[in-house]
PDB file of C-alpha atoms and ligand atoms in Angstrom:
ATOM      1  CA  UNK A   1       0.000   0.000   0.000  1.00  0.00           C
ATOM      2  CA  UNK A   2       1.345   3.389  -1.012  1.00  0.00           C
ATOM      3  CA  UNK A   3       1.465   6.143   1.571  1.00  0.00           C
ATOM      4  CA  UNK A   4      -1.048   8.971   1.221  1.00  0.00           C
ATOM      5  CA  UNK A   5       0.806  12.216   1.794  1.00  0.00           C
ATOM      6  CA  UNK A   6      -0.257  15.840   1.866  1.00  0.00           C
ATOM      7  CA  UNK A   7       2.646  18.280   2.195  1.00  0.00           C
ATOM      8  CA  UNK A   8       2.299  22.005   2.766  1.00  0.00           C
ATOM      9  CA  UNK A   9       4.915  24.172   1.112  1.00  0.00           C
ATOM     10  CA  UNK A  10       4.758  27.518   2.879  1.00  0.00           C
ATOM     11  CA  UNK A  11       7.368  29.042   0.530  1.00  0.00           C
ATOM     12  CA  UNK A  12       8.623  32.425   1.808  1.00  0.00           C
ATOM     13  CA  UNK A  13       5.569  33.130   3.957  1.00  0.00           C
ATOM     14  CA  UNK A  14       4.820  33.421   7.692  1.00  0.00           C
ATOM     15  CA  UNK A  15       6.933  35.221  10.259  1.00  0.00           C
ATOM     16  CA  UNK A  16       7.974  33.189  13.302  1.00  0.00           C
ATOM     17  CA  UNK A  17       4.929  33.772  15.535  1.00  0.00           C
ATOM     18  CA  UNK A  18       2.557  33.261  12.636  1.00  0.00           C
ATOM     19  CA  UNK A  19       4.283  30.005  11.789  1.00  0.00           C
ATOM     20  CA  UNK A  20       3.953  28.771  15.361  1.00  0.00           C
ATOM     21  CA  UNK A  21       0.232  29.617  15.509  1.00  0.00           C
ATOM     22  CA  UNK A  22      -0.450  27.995  12.156  1.00  0.00           C
ATOM     23  CA  UNK A  23       1.363  24.818  13.201  1.00  0.00           C
ATOM     24  CA  UNK A  24      -0.450  24.611  16.544  1.00  0.00           C
ATOM     25  CA  UNK A  25      -3.748  24.982  14.743  1.00  0.00           C
ATOM     26  CA  UNK A  26      -2.868  22.321  12.172  1.00  0.00           C
ATOM     27  CA  UNK A  27      -1.715  19.859  14.841  1.00  0.00           C
ATOM     28  CA  UNK A  28      -4.804  20.406  17.003  1.00  0.00           C
ATOM     29  CA  UNK A  29      -7.278  19.996  14.180  1.00  0.00           C
ATOM     30  CA  UNK A  30      -5.329  17.052  12.745  1.00  0.00           C
ATOM     31  CA  UNK A  31      -5.541  15.224  16.082  1.00  0.00           C
ATOM     32  CA  UNK A  32      -9.292  15.895  16.349  1.00  0.00           C
ATOM     33  CA  UNK A  33     -10.374  15.222  12.822  1.00  0.00           C
ATOM     34  CA  UNK A  34      -7.944  13.207  10.744  1.00  0.00           C
ATOM     35  CA  UNK A  35      -7.648   9.458  10.642  1.00  0.00           C
ATOM     36  CA  UNK A  36      -3.930   9.043  10.849  1.00  0.00           C
ATOM     37  CA  UNK A  37      -3.611   7.080   7.623  1.00  0.00           C
ATOM     38  CA  UNK A  38      -2.785  10.317   5.810  1.00  0.00           C
ATOM     39  CA  UNK A  39       0.707  11.659   6.416  1.00  0.00           C
ATOM     40  CA  UNK A  40       0.876  15.433   6.818  1.00  0.00           C
ATOM     41  CA  UNK A  41       4.173  17.200   6.136  1.00  0.00           C
ATOM     42  CA  UNK A  42       4.703  20.839   7.072  1.00  0.00           C
ATOM     43  CA  UNK A  43       7.467  22.584   5.111  1.00  0.00           C
ATOM     44  CA  UNK A  44       8.061  26.009   6.660  1.00  0.00           C
ATOM     45  CA  UNK A  45      11.021  28.345   6.097  1.00  0.00           C
ATOM     46  CA  UNK A  46      14.235  26.897   7.581  1.00  0.00           C
ATOM     47  CA  UNK A  47      14.400  29.183  10.594  1.00  0.00           C
ATOM     48  CA  UNK A  48      11.062  27.931  11.930  1.00  0.00           C
ATOM     49  CA  UNK A  49      11.910  24.235  11.823  1.00  0.00           C
ATOM     50  CA  UNK A  50      13.378  23.823  15.286  1.00  0.00           C
ATOM     51  CA  UNK A  51      10.497  25.497  17.108  1.00  0.00           C
ATOM     52  CA  UNK A  52       7.836  23.840  15.039  1.00  0.00           C
ATOM     53  CA  UNK A  53       9.369  20.456  15.837  1.00  0.00           C
ATOM     54  CA  UNK A  54       8.597  21.225  19.480  1.00  0.00           C
ATOM     55  CA  UNK A  55       4.978  22.021  18.640  1.00  0.00           C
ATOM     56  CA  UNK A  56       4.482  18.901  16.532  1.00  0.00           C
ATOM     57  CA  UNK A  57       6.139  16.751  19.203  1.00  0.00           C
ATOM     58  CA  UNK A  58       5.300  13.127  18.586  1.00  0.00           C
ATOM     59  CA  UNK A  59       1.952  13.717  16.874  1.00  0.00           C
ATOM     60  CA  UNK A  60       1.349  10.551  14.865  1.00  0.00           C
ATOM     61  CA  UNK A  61       1.868  11.020  11.153  1.00  0.00           C
ATOM     62  CA  UNK A  62       2.632  14.747  11.183  1.00  0.00           C
ATOM     63  CA  UNK A  63       6.169  15.489   9.992  1.00  0.00           C
ATOM     64  CA  UNK A  64       8.420  18.396   9.166  1.00  0.00           C
ATOM     65  CA  UNK A  65      10.111  19.046   5.855  1.00  0.00           C
ATOM     66  CA  UNK A  66      12.492  21.651   4.472  1.00  0.00           C
ATOM     67  CA  UNK A  67      11.894  23.484   1.207  1.00  0.00           C
ATOM     68  CA  UNK A  68      15.470  23.037   0.032  1.00  0.00           C
ATOM     69  CA  UNK A  69      18.959  21.992   1.121  1.00  0.00           C
ATOM     70  CA  UNK A  70      22.510  22.390  -0.104  1.00  0.00           C
ATOM     71  CA  UNK A  71      24.010  19.664  -2.261  1.00  0.00           C
ATOM     72  CA  UNK A  72      27.202  19.510  -0.141  1.00  0.00           C
ATOM     73  CA  UNK A  73      27.438  17.870   3.250  1.00  0.00           C
ATOM     74  CA  UNK A  74      29.213  20.784   4.961  1.00  0.00           C
ATOM     75  CA  UNK A  75      31.816  23.447   4.329  1.00  0.00           C
ATOM     76  CA  UNK A  76      32.366  26.981   3.116  1.00  0.00           C
ATOM     77  CA  UNK A  77      28.989  27.706   1.523  1.00  0.00           C
ATOM     78  CA  UNK A  78      27.956  30.960   3.147  1.00  0.00           C
ATOM     79  CA  UNK A  79      24.259  31.244   3.836  1.00  0.00           C
ATOM     80  CA  UNK A  80      23.468  27.642   3.003  1.00  0.00           C
ATOM     81  CA  UNK A  81      21.816  24.874   5.038  1.00  0.00           C
ATOM     82  CA  UNK A  82      23.012  21.265   5.081  1.00  0.00           C
ATOM     83  CA  UNK A  83      21.062  18.028   5.342  1.00  0.00           C
ATOM     84  CA  UNK A  84      22.674  17.261   8.710  1.00  0.00           C
ATOM     85  CA  UNK A  85      21.453  20.595  10.051  1.00  0.00           C
ATOM     86  CA  UNK A  86      17.968  19.727   8.859  1.00  0.00           C
ATOM     87  CA  UNK A  87      18.138  16.365  10.591  1.00  0.00           C
ATOM     88  CA  UNK A  88      19.326  18.015  13.787  1.00  0.00           C
ATOM     89  CA  UNK A  89      16.104  20.055  13.929  1.00  0.00           C
ATOM     90  CA  UNK A  90      13.893  17.031  13.224  1.00  0.00           C
ATOM     91  CA  UNK A  91      13.081  17.579   9.556  1.00  0.00           C
ATOM     92  CA  UNK A  92      12.522  14.263   7.813  1.00  0.00           C
ATOM     93  CA  UNK A  93      11.485  15.413   4.312  1.00  0.00           C
ATOM     94  CA  UNK A  94      13.128  17.834   1.867  1.00  0.00           C
ATOM     95  CA  UNK A  95      11.485  19.344  -1.216  1.00  0.00           C
ATOM     96  CA  UNK A  96      13.964  19.053  -4.089  1.00  0.00           C
ATOM     97  CA  UNK A  97      13.691  20.796  -7.444  1.00  0.00           C
ATOM     98  CA  UNK A  98      10.597  22.901  -6.947  1.00  0.00           C
ATOM     99  CA  UNK A  99       9.933  24.792 -10.181  1.00  0.00           C
ATOM    100  CA  UNK A 100      10.578  28.097  -8.396  1.00  0.00           C
ATOM    101  CA  UNK A 101      14.063  26.903  -7.504  1.00  0.00           C
ATOM    102  CA  UNK A 102      14.628  25.686 -11.041  1.00  0.00           C
ATOM    103  CA  UNK A 103      13.432  29.000 -12.484  1.00  0.00           C
ATOM    104  CA  UNK A 104      14.759  31.644 -10.059  1.00  0.00           C
ATOM    105  CA  UNK A 105      17.876  29.877  -8.806  1.00  0.00           C
ATOM    106  CA  UNK A 106      18.935  28.112 -11.978  1.00  0.00           C
ATOM    107  CA  UNK A 107      18.732  24.586 -10.571  1.00  0.00           C
ATOM    108  CA  UNK A 108      19.246  22.092 -13.389  1.00  0.00           C
ATOM    109  CA  UNK A 109      18.314  18.409 -13.572  1.00  0.00           C
ATOM    110  CA  UNK A 110      21.987  17.426 -13.143  1.00  0.00           C
ATOM    111  CA  UNK A 111      22.426  19.648 -10.090  1.00  0.00           C
ATOM    112  CA  UNK A 112      19.227  18.235  -8.590  1.00  0.00           C
ATOM    113  CA  UNK A 113      20.583  14.716  -9.047  1.00  0.00           C
ATOM    114  CA  UNK A 114      23.353  15.691  -6.610  1.00  0.00           C
ATOM    115  CA  UNK A 115      20.879  17.089  -4.101  1.00  0.00           C
ATOM    116  CA  UNK A 116      18.852  13.886  -4.266  1.00  0.00           C
ATOM    117  CA  UNK A 117      22.028  11.904  -3.478  1.00  0.00           C
ATOM    118  CA  UNK A 118      22.982  14.145  -0.564  1.00  0.00           C
ATOM    119  CA  UNK A 119      19.466  13.960   0.855  1.00  0.00           C
ATOM    120  CA  UNK A 120      19.218  10.174   0.579  1.00  0.00           C
ATOM    121  CA  UNK A 121      22.657   9.694   2.066  1.00  0.00           C
ATOM    122  CA  UNK A 122      21.532  11.649   5.120  1.00  0.00           C
ATOM    123  CA  UNK A 123      18.452   9.435   5.468  1.00  0.00           C
ATOM    124  CA  UNK A 124      15.992  12.213   4.627  1.00  0.00           C
ATOM    125  CA  UNK A 125      13.095  11.702   2.230  1.00  0.00           C
ATOM    126  CA  UNK A 126      13.279  13.816  -0.918  1.00  0.00           C
ATOM    127  CA  UNK A 127      10.011  15.114  -2.352  1.00  0.00           C
ATOM    128  CA  UNK A 128      11.265  15.416  -5.906  1.00  0.00           C
ATOM    129  CA  UNK A 129       9.323  17.934  -8.019  1.00  0.00           C
ATOM    130  CA  UNK A 130       8.798  17.755 -11.764  1.00  0.00           C
ATOM    131  CA  UNK A 131       6.420  19.505 -14.141  1.00  0.00           C
ATOM    132  CA  UNK A 132       6.153  21.270 -17.458  1.00  0.00           C
ATOM    133  CA  UNK A 133       5.721  24.937 -18.386  1.00  0.00           C
ATOM    134  CA  UNK A 134       2.651  26.065 -20.337  1.00  0.00           C
ATOM    135  CA  UNK A 135       4.345  26.286 -23.745  1.00  0.00           C
ATOM    136  CA  UNK A 136       5.443  22.655 -23.487  1.00  0.00           C
ATOM    137  CA  UNK A 137       1.915  21.559 -22.560  1.00  0.00           C
ATOM    138  CA  UNK A 138       0.515  23.537 -25.503  1.00  0.00           C
ATOM    139  CA  UNK A 139       2.950  21.825 -27.866  1.00  0.00           C
ATOM    140  CA  UNK A 140       1.825  18.447 -26.534  1.00  0.00           C
ATOM    141  CA  UNK A 141       5.360  17.608 -25.350  1.00  0.00           C
ATOM    142  CA  UNK A 142       4.552  17.417 -21.620  1.00  0.00           C
ATOM    143  CA  UNK A 143       4.989  13.665 -21.164  1.00  0.00           C
ATOM    144  CA  UNK A 144       8.430  13.699 -22.803  1.00  0.00           C
ATOM    145  CA  UNK A 145       9.426  16.779 -20.807  1.00  0.00           C
ATOM    146  CA  UNK A 146       8.502  15.369 -17.410  1.00  0.00           C
ATOM    147  CA  UNK A 147       9.862  11.873 -18.020  1.00  0.00           C
ATOM    148  CA  UNK A 148      13.130  13.432 -19.199  1.00  0.00           C
ATOM    149  CA  UNK A 149      13.377  15.407 -15.938  1.00  0.00           C
ATOM    150  CA  UNK A 150      13.008  12.134 -14.028  1.00  0.00           C
ATOM    151  CA  UNK A 151      15.549  10.338 -16.200  1.00  0.00           C
ATOM    152  CA  UNK A 152      18.099  13.120 -15.801  1.00  0.00           C
ATOM    153  CA  UNK A 153      17.837  13.494 -12.026  1.00  0.00           C
ATOM    154  CA  UNK A 154      16.849  10.044 -10.779  1.00  0.00           C
ATOM    155  CA  UNK A 155      17.874   7.262 -13.136  1.00  0.00           C
ATOM    156  CA  UNK A 156      21.343   6.913 -11.619  1.00  0.00           C
ATOM    157  CA  UNK A 157      19.749   5.681  -8.364  1.00  0.00           C
ATOM    158  CA  UNK A 158      19.474   2.045  -7.334  1.00  0.00           C
ATOM    159  CA  UNK A 159      15.996   0.529  -6.957  1.00  0.00           C
ATOM    160  CA  UNK A 160      16.423   0.574  -3.175  1.00  0.00           C
ATOM    161  CA  UNK A 161      17.258   4.262  -3.223  1.00  0.00           C
ATOM    162  CA  UNK A 162      14.432   5.071  -5.601  1.00  0.00           C
ATOM    163  CA  UNK A 163      11.927   3.436  -3.253  1.00  0.00           C
ATOM    164  CA  UNK A 164      12.737   6.081  -0.664  1.00  0.00           C
ATOM    165  CA  UNK A 165      11.607   8.995  -2.824  1.00  0.00           C
ATOM    166  CA  UNK A 166       8.322  10.813  -3.058  1.00  0.00           C
ATOM    167  CA  UNK A 167       7.540  12.445  -6.421  1.00  0.00           C
ATOM    168  CA  UNK A 168       5.478  15.603  -6.840  1.00  0.00           C
ATOM    169  CA  UNK A 169       4.059  16.413 -10.262  1.00  0.00           C
ATOM    170  CA  UNK A 170       3.475  20.147 -10.446  1.00  0.00           C
ATOM    171  CA  UNK A 171       2.536  21.614 -13.833  1.00  0.00           C
ATOM    172  CA  UNK A 172       4.116  25.075 -13.717  1.00  0.00           C
ATOM    173  CA  UNK A 173       1.075  26.698 -15.333  1.00  0.00           C
ATOM    174  CA  UNK A 174      -1.021  25.552 -12.369  1.00  0.00           C
ATOM    175  CA  UNK A 175       1.249  26.791  -9.559  1.00  0.00           C
ATOM    176  CA  UNK A 176      -0.168  29.797  -7.748  1.00  0.00           C
ATOM    177  CA  UNK A 177      -2.335  30.642 -10.756  1.00  0.00           C
ATOM    178  CA  UNK A 178      -5.679  29.348  -9.540  1.00  0.00           C
ATOM    179  CA  UNK A 179      -5.713  27.210 -12.694  1.00  0.00           C
ATOM    180  CA  UNK A 180      -5.524  23.606 -11.631  1.00  0.00           C
ATOM    181  CA  UNK A 181      -4.904  20.614 -13.864  1.00  0.00           C
ATOM    182  CA  UNK A 182      -8.095  18.635 -14.379  1.00  0.00           C
ATOM    183  CA  UNK A 183      -8.381  15.368 -12.498  1.00  0.00           C
ATOM    184  CA  UNK A 184      -7.901  13.589 -15.851  1.00  0.00           C
ATOM    185  CA  UNK A 185      -4.761  15.561 -16.701  1.00  0.00           C
ATOM    186  CA  UNK A 186      -3.293  14.810 -13.273  1.00  0.00           C
ATOM    187  CA  UNK A 187      -4.121  11.083 -13.375  1.00  0.00           C
ATOM    188  CA  UNK A 188      -2.820  10.742 -16.934  1.00  0.00           C
ATOM    189  CA  UNK A 189       0.546  12.294 -16.055  1.00  0.00           C
ATOM    190  CA  UNK A 190       0.849  10.350 -12.799  1.00  0.00           C
ATOM    191  CA  UNK A 191       0.249   7.093 -14.691  1.00  0.00           C
ATOM    192  CA  UNK A 192       2.937   8.085 -17.216  1.00  0.00           C
ATOM    193  CA  UNK A 193       5.389   8.869 -14.417  1.00  0.00           C
ATOM    194  CA  UNK A 194       4.697   5.538 -12.744  1.00  0.00           C
ATOM    195  CA  UNK A 195       5.110   3.658 -16.030  1.00  0.00           C
ATOM    196  CA  UNK A 196       8.394   5.480 -16.683  1.00  0.00           C
ATOM    197  CA  UNK A 197       9.703   4.543 -13.218  1.00  0.00           C
ATOM    198  CA  UNK A 198       8.535   0.986 -13.725  1.00  0.00           C
ATOM    199  CA  UNK A 199      10.487   0.745 -16.999  1.00  0.00           C
ATOM    200  CA  UNK A 200      13.706   1.552 -15.162  1.00  0.00           C
ATOM    201  CA  UNK A 201      13.211   0.259 -11.619  1.00  0.00           C
ATOM    202  CA  UNK A 202      10.548  -2.427 -12.034  1.00  0.00           C
ATOM    203  CA  UNK A 203       6.886  -2.644 -11.125  1.00  0.00           C
ATOM    204  CA  UNK A 204       7.342  -3.244  -7.414  1.00  0.00           C
ATOM    205  CA  UNK A 205       9.350  -0.067  -6.957  1.00  0.00           C
ATOM    206  CA  UNK A 206       7.064   2.035  -9.176  1.00  0.00           C
ATOM    207  CA  UNK A 207       3.960   0.779  -7.382  1.00  0.00           C
ATOM    208  CA  UNK A 208       5.428   1.646  -3.993  1.00  0.00           C
ATOM    209  CA  UNK A 209       6.219   5.301  -4.760  1.00  0.00           C
ATOM    210  CA  UNK A 210       3.807   8.021  -3.678  1.00  0.00           C
ATOM    211  CA  UNK A 211       3.199  10.543  -6.453  1.00  0.00           C
ATOM    212  CA  UNK A 212       1.691  13.836  -5.272  1.00  0.00           C
ATOM    213  CA  UNK A 213      -0.076  16.446  -7.370  1.00  0.00           C
ATOM    214  CA  UNK A 214       0.671  20.152  -6.854  1.00  0.00           C
ATOM    215  CA  UNK A 215      -0.699  23.316  -8.408  1.00  0.00           C
ATOM    216  CA  UNK A 216      -3.662  25.309  -7.089  1.00  0.00           C
ATOM    217  CA  UNK A 217      -4.916  22.334  -5.127  1.00  0.00           C
ATOM    218  CA  UNK A 218      -7.579  23.428  -2.636  1.00  0.00           C
ATOM    219  CA  UNK A 219     -10.405  21.940  -0.540  1.00  0.00           C
ATOM    220  CA  UNK A 220     -12.877  22.392  -3.415  1.00  0.00           C
ATOM    221  CA  UNK A 221     -10.882  20.355  -5.966  1.00  0.00           C
ATOM    222  CA  UNK A 222      -8.696  18.010  -3.880  1.00  0.00           C
ATOM    223  CA  UNK A 223     -11.301  15.278  -3.647  1.00  0.00           C
ATOM    224  CA  UNK A 224     -11.657  14.967  -7.409  1.00  0.00           C
ATOM    225  CA  UNK A 225      -7.898  15.103  -8.018  1.00  0.00           C
ATOM    226  CA  UNK A 226      -7.050  12.600  -5.257  1.00  0.00           C
ATOM    227  CA  UNK A 227      -9.574  10.150  -6.711  1.00  0.00           C
ATOM    228  CA  UNK A 228      -7.125   9.345  -9.520  1.00  0.00           C
ATOM    229  CA  UNK A 229      -5.702   5.875  -8.934  1.00  0.00           C
ATOM    230  CA  UNK A 230      -2.121   7.068  -9.338  1.00  0.00           C
ATOM    231  CA  UNK A 231      -2.592  10.257  -7.304  1.00  0.00           C
ATOM    232  CA  UNK A 232      -1.353   9.634  -3.778  1.00  0.00           C
ATOM    233  CA  UNK A 233      -1.739  13.099  -2.308  1.00  0.00           C
ATOM    234  CA  UNK A 234      -0.750  16.693  -2.838  1.00  0.00           C
ATOM    235  CA  UNK A 235       1.971  19.297  -2.496  1.00  0.00           C
ATOM    236  CA  UNK A 236       0.049  22.350  -1.414  1.00  0.00           C
ATOM    237  CA  UNK A 237       1.238  25.957  -1.601  1.00  0.00           C
ATOM    238  CA  UNK A 238      -1.266  28.757  -0.983  1.00  0.00           C
ATOM    239  CA  UNK A 239      -3.910  26.586   0.648  1.00  0.00           C
ATOM    240  CA  UNK A 240      -1.406  25.234   3.194  1.00  0.00           C
ATOM    241  CA  UNK A 241      -1.201  28.673   4.804  1.00  0.00           C
ATOM    242  CA  UNK A 242      -4.642  28.266   6.357  1.00  0.00           C
ATOM    243  CA  UNK A 243      -5.028  25.418   8.849  1.00  0.00           C
ATOM    244  CA  UNK A 244      -8.668  24.787   7.954  1.00  0.00           C
ATOM    245  CA  UNK A 245      -7.949  24.543   4.224  1.00  0.00           C
ATOM    246  CA  UNK A 246      -4.867  22.369   4.712  1.00  0.00           C
ATOM    247  CA  UNK A 247      -6.767  19.940   6.931  1.00  0.00           C
ATOM    248  CA  UNK A 248      -9.769  19.879   4.601  1.00  0.00           C
ATOM    249  CA  UNK A 249      -7.419  18.908   1.778  1.00  0.00           C
ATOM    250  CA  UNK A 250      -5.969  16.129   3.955  1.00  0.00           C
ATOM    251  CA  UNK A 251      -9.516  14.961   4.649  1.00  0.00           C
ATOM    252  CA  UNK A 252     -10.324  14.875   0.922  1.00  0.00           C
ATOM    253  CA  UNK A 253      -9.178  11.271   0.567  1.00  0.00           C
TER     254      UNK A 253
HETATM  255  P1  PGA B   1       0.049  26.381  -5.071  1.00  0.00           P
HETATM  256  O1  PGA B   1       1.580  25.941  -5.024  1.00  0.00           O
HETATM  257  O2  PGA B   1      -0.735  25.332  -4.331  1.00  0.00           O
HETATM  258  O3  PGA B   1      -0.009  27.722  -4.396  1.00  0.00           O
HETATM  259  O4  PGA B   1      -0.342  26.450  -6.516  1.00  0.00           O
HETATM  260  C1  PGA B   1       1.953  24.591  -5.098  1.00  0.00           C
HETATM  261  C2  PGA B   1       3.458  24.472  -5.026  1.00  0.00           C
HETATM  262  O5  PGA B   1       4.151  25.339  -5.564  1.00  0.00           O
HETATM  263  O6  PGA B   1       3.991  23.532  -4.421  1.00  0.00           O
END
């Protein structure tokens, strides 16, 4: 059985006190309302991680993730954060290759392959993001584009390593735009991704990997999107900034 996962990517939002209140609210409502078969991951800005770990405590199935990490283990990389530092503040997931990092920080598939290695070596779970821009979708080249991203960044891994990843499919045209992919478009791409992984790593591995959808996912559309048989949850931006919305998305399964 694949894990159902809903991860909230706060991006560069929420000052410290706001982050603490939001997390307390999420944890309290999660405990009251959610059956703990859905894993919730909160991915705040780095500087909140340590305190939020204290708030989450040992709440079953609620975890912390970082939005990024450095590809090196340690050293003279001013301003950067290492995987060991993330572990030391109780993060267990790391978002790798979000389209905003690819676009604004020039992160390439090859560079992301290194980050995936560093993250796995540290025993953290990468949430590896892929997804096509609008012009590629309009040309009908989206399947090739996304599968190529996976090949370039992940196909050097062993099957055992691959099993440890979570994939997030996030069409760039749907991120923060209010325009979500239809449930059919999401399912179709997720099935393609799974088939592509199966071709390289085998059916057992491909069937065990959770593939999340991201891009304007909200309480009103999550249920339909999550109904897809290859859709195992969501990576949520805007709607993860409100506890009620985030929890309602988690409850959409
Ligand atoms: P959004 O962002 O839900 O605000 O569209 C999703 C993401 O970027 O992960």
